[in-house]
Amino acid sequence: MHLFIEVIAAFFTALSFGVLFNMKGKNLILAGIGGSIAWFSYKFLLNMGVTENLCFFIATVCFAIYCELCARIYMTPATTLSVCCLIILVPGYGIYNTMYSVLTNNYIKAVEYGVSTLSCASSIALGLVFITTVFRKVNLYGVLTKIKENEKYKKSINKIKQQK
């Protein structure tokens, strides 16, 4: 039940950032769903005992794939969706602890929190860059066009039409 409430809160958080970025209509809902996907995948993996950095990476991959697919299906910019979903995973608690430790002159803890936070942020950045690059390099429309133009495909379609 606790995870369900967190996922709903993530939905409204991403939706609110969508409002802040002047998104309208269905894009707001898409952003909220993406935020829910990001938070659910992060918390689910964390509860399964996966390391925190890997949780951040996989959660980022999940929402980045979702955002890239939504961008192609609904003809909307992937960047705005990604930023709204990304806000959910920002390691704010780690940043807070780092700054608090610096202000209380506990520099050893500050370095510990800082390195941990930086590694989590790096995992997020790596996941986002990885999926964005894959989607930019792989032209899904071109792949589908080549498949349709393939002779074997045409022959099998003709066979099916003849059988009817």
Tab-separated table of N, CA and C in Angstrom:
chain	number	residue	atom	x	y	z
A	1	MET	N	0.824	-1.195	0.000
A	1	MET	CA	0.000	0.000	0.000
A	1	MET	C	0.871	1.263	0.000
A	2	HIS	N	1.993	1.198	0.730
A	2	HIS	CA	2.891	2.347	0.811
A	2	HIS	C	3.485	2.669	-0.561
A	3	LEU	N	3.857	1.632	-1.313
A	3	LEU	CA	4.412	1.833	-2.653
A	3	LEU	C	3.370	2.455	-3.583
A	4	PHE	N	2.126	2.042	-3.445
A	4	PHE	CA	1.050	2.594	-4.273
A	4	PHE	C	0.906	4.105	-4.051
A	5	ILE	N	0.957	4.520	-2.799
A	5	ILE	CA	0.853	5.949	-2.481
A	5	ILE	C	2.045	6.708	-3.056
A	6	GLU	N	3.241	6.117	-2.968
A	6	GLU	CA	4.429	6.766	-3.523
A	6	GLU	C	4.334	6.910	-5.038
A	7	VAL	N	3.793	5.892	-5.698
A	7	VAL	CA	3.652	5.945	-7.159
A	7	VAL	C	2.640	7.019	-7.553
A	8	ILE	N	1.547	7.125	-6.810
A	8	ILE	CA	0.556	8.177	-7.077
A	8	ILE	C	1.179	9.556	-6.849
A	9	ALA	N	1.972	9.691	-5.785
A	9	ALA	CA	2.650	10.965	-5.525
A	9	ALA	C	3.636	11.295	-6.646
A	10	ALA	N	4.325	10.282	-7.162
A	10	ALA	CA	5.252	10.494	-8.279
A	10	ALA	C	4.499	10.942	-9.525
A	11	PHE	N	3.312	10.376	-9.735
A	11	PHE	CA	2.482	10.788	-10.869
A	11	PHE	C	2.177	12.281	-10.794
A	12	PHE	N	1.711	12.728	-9.631
A	12	PHE	CA	1.337	14.134	-9.493
A	12	PHE	C	2.555	15.060	-9.473
A	13	THR	N	3.677	14.564	-9.000
A	13	THR	CA	4.899	15.370	-9.041
A	13	THR	C	5.329	15.622	-10.476
A	14	ALA	N	5.375	14.560	-11.277
A	14	ALA	CA	5.751	14.721	-12.685
A	14	ALA	C	4.723	15.567	-13.423
A	15	LEU	N	3.453	15.365	-13.119
A	15	LEU	CA	2.395	16.163	-13.733
A	15	LEU	C	2.561	17.643	-13.376
A	16	SER	N	2.911	17.925	-12.129
A	16	SER	CA	3.105	19.310	-11.693
A	16	SER	C	4.282	19.963	-12.406
A	17	PHE	N	5.344	19.220	-12.595
A	17	PHE	CA	6.466	19.775	-13.347
A	17	PHE	C	6.095	19.974	-14.809
A	18	GLY	N	5.210	19.149	-15.312
A	18	GLY	CA	4.703	19.364	-16.662
A	18	GLY	C	3.945	20.674	-16.773
A	19	VAL	N	3.168	20.999	-15.746
A	19	VAL	CA	2.465	22.284	-15.720
A	19	VAL	C	3.485	23.423	-15.681
A	20	LEU	N	4.524	23.245	-14.894
A	20	LEU	CA	5.578	24.252	-14.794
A	20	LEU	C	6.261	24.482	-16.146
A	21	PHE	N	6.408	23.424	-16.931
A	21	PHE	CA	7.028	23.525	-18.254
A	21	PHE	C	6.014	23.844	-19.351
A	22	ASN	N	4.801	24.228	-18.950
A	22	ASN	CA	3.754	24.666	-19.873
A	22	ASN	C	3.308	23.560	-20.829
A	23	MET	N	3.269	22.336	-20.346
A	23	MET	CA	2.737	21.234	-21.146
A	23	MET	C	1.214	21.278	-21.058
A	24	LYS	N	0.563	20.739	-22.054
A	24	LYS	CA	-0.893	20.778	-22.106
A	24	LYS	C	-1.475	19.393	-22.368
A	25	GLY	N	-2.713	19.189	-21.941
A	25	GLY	CA	-3.519	18.026	-22.296
A	25	GLY	C	-2.899	16.676	-22.025
A	26	LYS	N	-2.876	15.862	-23.080
A	26	LYS	CA	-2.415	14.485	-22.932
A	26	LYS	C	-0.941	14.405	-22.545
A	27	ASN	N	-0.160	15.426	-22.892
A	27	ASN	CA	1.257	15.409	-22.533
A	27	ASN	C	1.457	15.447	-21.023
A	28	LEU	N	0.552	16.130	-20.317
A	28	LEU	CA	0.623	16.139	-18.853
A	28	LEU	C	0.402	14.741	-18.291
A	29	ILE	N	-0.578	14.055	-18.822
A	29	ILE	CA	-0.867	12.694	-18.359
A	29	ILE	C	0.301	11.770	-18.701
A	30	LEU	N	0.856	11.926	-19.900
A	30	LEU	CA	2.008	11.108	-20.295
A	30	LEU	C	3.191	11.346	-19.367
A	31	ALA	N	3.414	12.596	-19.001
A	31	ALA	CA	4.504	12.917	-18.080
A	31	ALA	C	4.255	12.287	-16.711
A	32	GLY	N	3.020	12.351	-16.238
A	32	GLY	CA	2.686	11.746	-14.950
A	32	GLY	C	2.878	10.242	-14.949
A	33	ILE	N	2.460	9.597	-16.023
A	33	ILE	CA	2.641	8.143	-16.132
A	33	ILE	C	4.127	7.801	-16.165
A	34	GLY	N	4.899	8.599	-16.882
A	34	GLY	CA	6.345	8.374	-16.931
A	34	GLY	C	6.992	8.508	-15.565
A	35	GLY	N	6.558	9.503	-14.794
A	35	GLY	CA	7.071	9.656	-13.434
A	35	GLY	C	6.712	8.469	-12.559
A	36	SER	N	5.497	7.960	-12.738
A	36	SER	CA	5.073	6.771	-11.987
A	36	SER	C	5.910	5.560	-12.364
A	37	ILE	N	6.185	5.407	-13.650
A	37	ILE	CA	7.018	4.290	-14.110
A	37	ILE	C	8.413	4.393	-13.508
A	38	ALA	N	8.970	5.596	-13.516
A	38	ALA	CA	10.317	5.795	-12.976
A	38	ALA	C	10.378	5.433	-11.493
A	39	TRP	N	9.435	5.955	-10.720
A	39	TRP	CA	9.477	5.718	-9.281
A	39	TRP	C	9.154	4.265	-8.934
A	40	PHE	N	8.175	3.676	-9.616
A	40	PHE	CA	7.829	2.285	-9.340
A	40	PHE	C	9.005	1.363	-9.637
A	41	SER	N	9.643	1.558	-10.782
A	41	SER	CA	10.756	0.671	-11.130
A	41	SER	C	11.913	0.856	-10.157
A	42	TYR	N	12.171	2.089	-9.734
A	42	TYR	CA	13.241	2.338	-8.764
A	42	TYR	C	12.946	1.658	-7.431
A	43	LYS	N	11.764	1.893	-6.881
A	43	LYS	CA	11.432	1.330	-5.567
A	43	LYS	C	11.291	-0.188	-5.606
A	44	PHE	N	10.733	-0.710	-6.697
A	44	PHE	CA	10.582	-2.154	-6.824
A	44	PHE	C	11.948	-2.831	-6.824
A	45	LEU	N	12.859	-2.308	-7.612
A	45	LEU	CA	14.199	-2.894	-7.670
A	45	LEU	C	14.938	-2.719	-6.352
A	46	LEU	N	14.759	-1.581	-5.707
A	46	LEU	CA	15.407	-1.343	-4.421
A	46	LEU	C	14.897	-2.329	-3.374
A	47	ASN	N	13.595	-2.614	-3.387
A	47	ASN	CA	13.018	-3.587	-2.458
A	47	ASN	C	13.459	-5.013	-2.765
A	48	MET	N	13.852	-5.260	-4.018
A	48	MET	CA	14.337	-6.591	-4.402
A	48	MET	C	15.802	-6.795	-4.019
A	49	GLY	N	16.458	-5.770	-3.510
A	49	GLY	CA	17.835	-5.896	-3.058
A	49	GLY	C	18.882	-5.496	-4.084
A	50	VAL	N	18.464	-4.836	-5.147
A	50	VAL	CA	19.404	-4.369	-6.166
A	50	VAL	C	20.116	-3.132	-5.626
A	51	THR	N	21.379	-2.951	-6.000
A	51	THR	CA	22.127	-1.794	-5.521
A	51	THR	C	21.482	-0.497	-6.003
A	52	GLU	N	21.715	0.554	-5.243
A	52	GLU	CA	21.044	1.822	-5.521
A	52	GLU	C	21.426	2.390	-6.889
A	53	ASN	N	22.687	2.311	-7.251
A	53	ASN	CA	23.113	2.849	-8.548
A	53	ASN	C	22.461	2.100	-9.700
A	54	LEU	N	22.388	0.787	-9.592
A	54	LEU	CA	21.748	-0.005	-10.641
A	54	LEU	C	20.246	0.277	-10.693
A	55	CYS	N	19.639	0.513	-9.531
A	55	CYS	CA	18.216	0.889	-9.499
A	55	CYS	C	17.982	2.186	-10.253
A	56	PHE	N	18.839	3.172	-10.009
A	56	PHE	CA	18.710	4.442	-10.721
A	56	PHE	C	18.890	4.246	-12.218
A	57	PHE	N	19.872	3.447	-12.609
A	57	PHE	CA	20.134	3.219	-14.031
A	57	PHE	C	18.944	2.541	-14.708
A	58	ILE	N	18.445	1.460	-14.112
A	58	ILE	CA	17.339	0.709	-14.723
A	58	ILE	C	16.055	1.540	-14.734
A	59	ALA	N	15.795	2.274	-13.657
A	59	ALA	CA	14.607	3.138	-13.631
A	59	ALA	C	14.699	4.208	-14.715
A	60	THR	N	15.889	4.741	-14.919
A	60	THR	CA	16.076	5.738	-15.978
A	60	THR	C	15.866	5.120	-17.345
A	61	VAL	N	16.379	3.917	-17.543
A	61	VAL	CA	16.176	3.226	-18.820
A	61	VAL	C	14.685	2.991	-19.056
A	62	CYS	N	13.962	2.594	-18.016
A	62	CYS	CA	12.517	2.339	-18.159
A	62	CYS	C	11.765	3.594	-18.580
A	63	PHE	N	11.980	4.700	-17.861
A	63	PHE	CA	11.215	5.891	-18.228
A	63	PHE	C	11.718	6.517	-19.520
A	64	ALA	N	12.995	6.347	-19.848
A	64	ALA	CA	13.507	6.907	-21.104
A	64	ALA	C	12.916	6.172	-22.306
A	65	ILE	N	12.795	4.854	-22.199
A	65	ILE	CA	12.152	4.090	-23.282
A	65	ILE	C	10.698	4.532	-23.424
A	66	TYR	N	10.017	4.665	-22.296
A	66	TYR	CA	8.625	5.125	-22.319
A	66	TYR	C	8.517	6.498	-22.985
A	67	CYS	N	9.376	7.422	-22.605
A	67	CYS	CA	9.320	8.778	-23.165
A	67	CYS	C	9.628	8.793	-24.654
A	68	GLU	N	10.609	8.006	-25.070
A	68	GLU	CA	10.955	7.969	-26.496
A	68	GLU	C	9.821	7.355	-27.317
A	69	LEU	N	9.196	6.313	-26.796
A	69	LEU	CA	8.065	5.714	-27.510
A	69	LEU	C	6.872	6.669	-27.569
A	70	CYS	N	6.585	7.332	-26.465
A	70	CYS	CA	5.486	8.306	-26.459
A	70	CYS	C	5.771	9.454	-27.420
A	71	ALA	N	7.020	9.857	-27.502
A	71	ALA	CA	7.379	10.943	-28.413
A	71	ALA	C	7.099	10.558	-29.856
A	72	ARG	N	7.338	9.310	-30.198
A	72	ARG	CA	7.097	8.871	-31.565
A	72	ARG	C	5.614	8.614	-31.830
A	73	ILE	N	4.922	8.080	-30.858
A	73	ILE	CA	3.507	7.754	-31.049
A	73	ILE	C	2.647	9.018	-31.052
A	74	TYR	N	2.876	9.916	-30.092
A	74	TYR	CA	2.024	11.090	-29.933
A	74	TYR	C	2.615	12.366	-30.531
A	75	MET	N	3.725	12.243	-31.240
A	75	MET	CA	4.370	13.388	-31.898
A	75	MET	C	4.590	14.550	-30.922
A	76	THR	N	5.257	14.258	-29.836
A	76	THR	CA	5.558	15.258	-28.818
A	76	THR	C	7.056	15.206	-28.522
A	77	PRO	N	7.656	16.270	-28.058
A	77	PRO	CA	9.094	16.242	-27.773
A	77	PRO	C	9.426	15.283	-26.630
A	78	ALA	N	10.411	14.448	-26.849
A	78	ALA	CA	10.819	13.493	-25.817
A	78	ALA	C	11.508	14.198	-24.660
A	79	THR	N	12.134	15.320	-24.937
A	79	THR	CA	12.890	16.025	-23.902
A	79	THR	C	11.987	16.515	-22.782
A	80	THR	N	10.849	17.086	-23.120
A	80	THR	CA	9.969	17.599	-22.071
A	80	THR	C	9.420	16.472	-21.204
A	81	LEU	N	9.082	15.367	-21.831
A	81	LEU	CA	8.621	14.214	-21.050
A	81	LEU	C	9.745	13.684	-20.167
A	82	SER	N	10.940	13.583	-20.728
A	82	SER	CA	12.076	13.039	-19.979
A	82	SER	C	12.422	13.901	-18.773
A	83	VAL	N	12.385	15.211	-18.939
A	83	VAL	CA	12.728	16.097	-17.825
A	83	VAL	C	11.718	15.958	-16.695
A	84	CYS	N	10.442	15.868	-17.033
A	84	CYS	CA	9.415	15.700	-15.992
A	84	CYS	C	9.593	14.384	-15.241
A	85	CYS	N	9.961	13.341	-15.959
A	85	CYS	CA	10.178	12.041	-15.318
A	85	CYS	C	11.489	12.018	-14.542
A	86	LEU	N	12.456	12.745	-15.040
A	86	LEU	CA	13.778	12.778	-14.416
A	86	LEU	C	13.736	13.421	-13.035
A	87	ILE	N	12.871	14.387	-12.867
A	87	ILE	CA	12.753	15.093	-11.589
A	87	ILE	C	12.458	14.109	-10.457
A	88	ILE	N	11.723	13.070	-10.749
A	88	ILE	CA	11.338	12.086	-9.738
A	88	ILE	C	12.566	11.386	-9.156
A	89	LEU	N	13.572	11.149	-9.986
A	89	LEU	CA	14.725	10.359	-9.557
A	89	LEU	C	15.903	11.188	-9.041
A	90	VAL	N	15.790	12.502	-9.055
A	90	VAL	CA	16.906	13.334	-8.600
A	90	VAL	C	17.228	12.990	-7.146
A	91	PRO	N	18.493	12.683	-6.855
A	91	PRO	CA	18.861	12.277	-5.483
A	91	PRO	C	18.972	13.473	-4.538
A	92	GLY	N	17.853	14.110	-4.265
A	92	GLY	CA	17.838	15.316	-3.448
A	92	GLY	C	18.252	15.090	-2.003
A	93	TYR	N	17.903	13.925	-1.461
A	93	TYR	CA	18.273	13.629	-0.073
A	93	TYR	C	19.784	13.548	0.072
A	94	GLY	N	20.434	12.953	-0.910
A	94	GLY	CA	21.896	12.866	-0.881
A	94	GLY	C	22.544	14.234	-0.996
A	95	ILE	N	21.983	15.094	-1.833
A	95	ILE	CA	22.505	16.454	-1.978
A	95	ILE	C	22.323	17.220	-0.667
A	96	TYR	N	21.161	17.052	-0.053
A	96	TYR	CA	20.901	17.711	1.225
A	96	TYR	C	21.898	17.240	2.284
A	97	ASN	N	22.089	15.928	2.396
A	97	ASN	CA	23.022	15.403	3.394
A	97	ASN	C	24.446	15.874	3.140
A	98	THR	N	24.828	15.975	1.884
A	98	THR	CA	26.166	16.467	1.550
A	98	THR	C	26.336	17.901	2.038
A	99	MET	N	25.384	18.746	1.715
A	99	MET	CA	25.476	20.153	2.123
A	99	MET	C	25.383	20.305	3.643
A	100	TYR	N	24.538	19.518	4.277
A	100	TYR	CA	24.414	19.580	5.735
A	100	TYR	C	25.724	19.179	6.408
A	101	SER	N	26.353	18.138	5.881
A	101	SER	CA	27.625	17.685	6.446
A	101	SER	C	28.721	18.729	6.255
A	102	VAL	N	28.714	19.405	5.131
A	102	VAL	CA	29.698	20.474	4.909
A	102	VAL	C	29.461	21.609	5.901
A	103	LEU	N	28.210	21.990	6.093
A	103	LEU	CA	27.898	23.105	6.987
A	103	LEU	C	28.163	22.781	8.448
A	104	THR	N	28.101	21.510	8.822
A	104	THR	CA	28.393	21.113	10.205
A	104	THR	C	29.844	20.674	10.370
A	105	ASN	N	30.676	20.963	9.382
A	105	ASN	CA	32.117	20.666	9.402
A	105	ASN	C	32.425	19.183	9.531
A	106	ASN	N	31.541	18.329	9.069
A	106	ASN	CA	31.775	16.889	9.046
A	106	ASN	C	32.166	16.512	7.613
A	107	TYR	N	33.415	16.799	7.272
A	107	TYR	CA	33.853	16.692	5.883
A	107	TYR	C	33.978	15.254	5.404
A	108	ILE	N	34.261	14.343	6.294
A	108	ILE	CA	34.360	12.932	5.887
A	108	ILE	C	32.990	12.430	5.435
A	109	LYS	N	31.962	12.736	6.211
A	109	LYS	CA	30.600	12.351	5.813
A	109	LYS	C	30.177	13.093	4.545
A	110	ALA	N	30.600	14.339	4.416
A	110	ALA	CA	30.247	15.123	3.230
A	110	ALA	C	30.812	14.474	1.974
A	111	VAL	N	32.048	14.018	2.048
A	111	VAL	CA	32.653	13.348	0.894
A	111	VAL	C	31.932	12.037	0.615
A	112	GLU	N	31.596	11.300	1.663
A	112	GLU	CA	30.878	10.033	1.500
A	112	GLU	C	29.525	10.251	0.821
A	113	TYR	N	28.753	11.204	1.338
A	113	TYR	CA	27.452	11.506	0.728
A	113	TYR	C	27.617	12.068	-0.684
A	114	GLY	N	28.616	12.910	-0.861
A	114	GLY	CA	28.838	13.522	-2.167
A	114	GLY	C	29.183	12.510	-3.241
A	115	VAL	N	30.054	11.568	-2.910
A	115	VAL	CA	30.429	10.534	-3.880
A	115	VAL	C	29.234	9.642	-4.195
A	116	SER	N	28.473	9.285	-3.176
A	116	SER	CA	27.286	8.457	-3.387
A	116	SER	C	26.266	9.180	-4.271
A	117	THR	N	26.033	10.445	-3.988
A	117	THR	CA	25.082	11.229	-4.775
A	117	THR	C	25.563	11.401	-6.206
A	118	LEU	N	26.849	11.654	-6.372
A	118	LEU	CA	27.406	11.820	-7.713
A	118	LEU	C	27.318	10.529	-8.520
A	119	SER	N	27.528	9.396	-7.860
A	119	SER	CA	27.420	8.123	-8.584
A	119	SER	C	25.968	7.837	-8.979
A	120	CYS	N	25.021	8.200	-8.125
A	120	CYS	CA	23.601	8.031	-8.481
A	120	CYS	C	23.224	8.945	-9.642
A	121	ALA	N	23.671	10.181	-9.593
A	121	ALA	CA	23.387	11.117	-10.684
A	121	ALA	C	24.042	10.653	-11.981
A	122	SER	N	25.227	10.072	-11.874
A	122	SER	CA	25.907	9.545	-13.064
A	122	SER	C	25.145	8.365	-13.651
A	123	SER	N	24.588	7.529	-12.803
A	123	SER	CA	23.783	6.403	-13.283
A	123	SER	C	22.556	6.894	-14.040
A	124	ILE	N	21.937	7.936	-13.521
A	124	ILE	CA	20.773	8.511	-14.197
A	124	ILE	C	21.180	9.074	-15.556
A	125	ALA	N	22.259	9.830	-15.579
A	125	ALA	CA	22.713	10.438	-16.836
A	125	ALA	C	23.100	9.376	-17.856
A	126	LEU	N	23.779	8.340	-17.402
A	126	LEU	CA	24.204	7.272	-18.305
A	126	LEU	C	23.006	6.552	-18.912
A	127	GLY	N	22.004	6.251	-18.105
A	127	GLY	CA	20.807	5.585	-18.614
A	127	GLY	C	20.062	6.430	-19.628
A	128	LEU	N	19.952	7.721	-19.353
A	128	LEU	CA	19.244	8.618	-20.269
A	128	LEU	C	20.001	8.782	-21.585
A	129	VAL	N	21.308	8.952	-21.502
A	129	VAL	CA	22.117	9.102	-22.718
A	129	VAL	C	22.091	7.817	-23.535
A	130	PHE	N	22.158	6.684	-22.866
A	130	PHE	CA	22.160	5.395	-23.564
A	130	PHE	C	20.887	5.210	-24.388
A	131	ILE	N	19.742	5.377	-23.766
A	131	ILE	CA	18.469	5.157	-24.466
A	131	ILE	C	18.235	6.218	-25.532
A	132	THR	N	18.548	7.459	-25.231
A	132	THR	CA	18.369	8.524	-26.218
A	132	THR	C	19.226	8.267	-27.448
A	133	THR	N	20.458	7.832	-27.237
A	133	THR	CA	21.350	7.538	-28.360
A	133	THR	C	20.837	6.365	-29.176
A	134	VAL	N	20.380	5.333	-28.512
A	134	VAL	CA	19.852	4.166	-29.228
A	134	VAL	C	18.658	4.571	-30.086
A	135	PHE	N	17.743	5.354	-29.522
A	135	PHE	CA	16.563	5.759	-30.285
A	135	PHE	C	16.908	6.725	-31.409
A	136	ARG	N	17.948	7.512	-31.246
A	136	ARG	CA	18.342	8.429	-32.320
A	136	ARG	C	19.027	7.674	-33.460
A	137	LYS	N	19.780	6.649	-33.124
A	137	LYS	CA	20.520	5.900	-34.141
A	137	LYS	C	19.652	4.892	-34.872
A	138	VAL	N	18.690	4.325	-34.171
A	138	VAL	CA	17.818	3.330	-34.788
A	138	VAL	C	16.575	4.047	-35.295
A	139	ASN	N	16.436	4.101	-36.576
A	139	ASN	CA	15.283	4.736	-37.195
A	139	ASN	C	14.181	3.682	-37.320
A	140	LEU	N	13.235	3.708	-36.417
A	140	LEU	CA	12.194	2.682	-36.393
A	140	LEU	C	11.356	2.699	-37.664
A	141	TYR	N	11.076	3.878	-38.176
A	141	TYR	CA	10.290	3.973	-39.404
A	141	TYR	C	11.053	3.344	-40.565
A	142	GLY	N	12.357	3.613	-40.641
A	142	GLY	CA	13.175	3.038	-41.706
A	142	GLY	C	13.258	1.527	-41.618
A	143	VAL	N	13.359	1.007	-40.412
A	143	VAL	CA	13.418	-0.445	-40.224
A	143	VAL	C	12.112	-1.084	-40.672
A	144	LEU	N	10.989	-0.502	-40.277
A	144	LEU	CA	9.690	-1.053	-40.680
A	144	LEU	C	9.490	-0.964	-42.184
A	145	THR	N	9.955	0.107	-42.799
A	145	THR	CA	9.841	0.251	-44.252
A	145	THR	C	10.651	-0.819	-44.970
A	146	LYS	N	11.853	-1.074	-44.485
A	146	LYS	CA	12.691	-2.101	-45.109
A	146	LYS	C	12.076	-3.485	-44.958
A	147	ILE	N	11.462	-3.739	-43.836
A	147	ILE	CA	10.811	-5.035	-43.638
A	147	ILE	C	9.650	-5.188	-44.614
A	148	LYS	N	8.873	-4.143	-44.777
A	148	LYS	CA	7.730	-4.213	-45.688
A	148	LYS	C	8.169	-4.368	-47.139
A	149	GLU	N	9.308	-3.797	-47.490
A	149	GLU	CA	9.803	-3.890	-48.861
A	149	GLU	C	10.461	-5.238	-49.153
A	150	ASN	N	10.724	-5.980	-48.137
A	150	ASN	CA	11.402	-7.263	-48.297
A	150	ASN	C	10.537	-8.212	-49.141
A	151	GLU	N	11.168	-8.902	-50.065
A	151	GLU	CA	10.458	-9.812	-50.974
A	151	GLU	C	9.784	-10.965	-50.229
A	152	LYS	N	10.447	-11.515	-49.247
A	152	LYS	CA	9.850	-12.619	-48.496
A	152	LYS	C	8.562	-12.154	-47.819
A	153	TYR	N	8.597	-10.953	-47.321
A	153	TYR	CA	7.412	-10.403	-46.675
A	153	TYR	C	6.276	-10.267	-47.688
A	154	LYS	N	6.601	-9.733	-48.857
A	154	LYS	CA	5.582	-9.564	-49.900
A	154	LYS	C	5.003	-10.906	-50.332
A	155	LYS	N	5.865	-11.921	-50.473
A	155	LYS	CA	5.395	-13.242	-50.891
A	155	LYS	C	4.465	-13.845	-49.846
A	156	SER	N	4.834	-13.712	-48.579
A	156	SER	CA	3.986	-14.293	-47.534
A	156	SER	C	2.642	-13.565	-47.459
A	157	ILE	N	2.638	-12.266	-47.668
A	157	ILE	CA	1.381	-11.513	-47.678
A	157	ILE	C	0.513	-11.952	-48.854
A	158	ASN	N	1.135	-12.144	-50.015
A	158	ASN	CA	0.382	-12.590	-51.193
A	158	ASN	C	-0.215	-13.975	-50.975
A	159	LYS	N	0.533	-14.874	-50.327
A	159	LYS	CA	0.016	-16.212	-50.030
A	159	LYS	C	-1.212	-16.128	-49.133
A	160	ILE	N	-1.130	-15.294	-48.139
A	160	ILE	CA	-2.244	-15.148	-47.203
A	160	ILE	C	-3.467	-14.589	-47.926
A	161	LYS	N	-3.247	-13.620	-48.802
A	161	LYS	CA	-4.359	-13.038	-49.555
A	161	LYS	C	-4.989	-14.059	-50.491
A	162	GLN	N	-4.167	-14.920	-51.096
A	162	GLN	CA	-4.677	-15.938	-52.011
A	162	GLN	C	-5.486	-16.996	-51.271
A	163	GLN	N	-5.099	-17.313	-50.047
A	163	GLN	CA	-5.811	-18.317	-49.269
A	163	GLN	C	-7.203	-17.833	-48.875
A	164	LYS	N	-7.376	-16.544	-48.749
A	164	LYS	CA	-8.687	-15.996	-48.367
A	164	LYS	C	-9.547	-15.999	-49.579
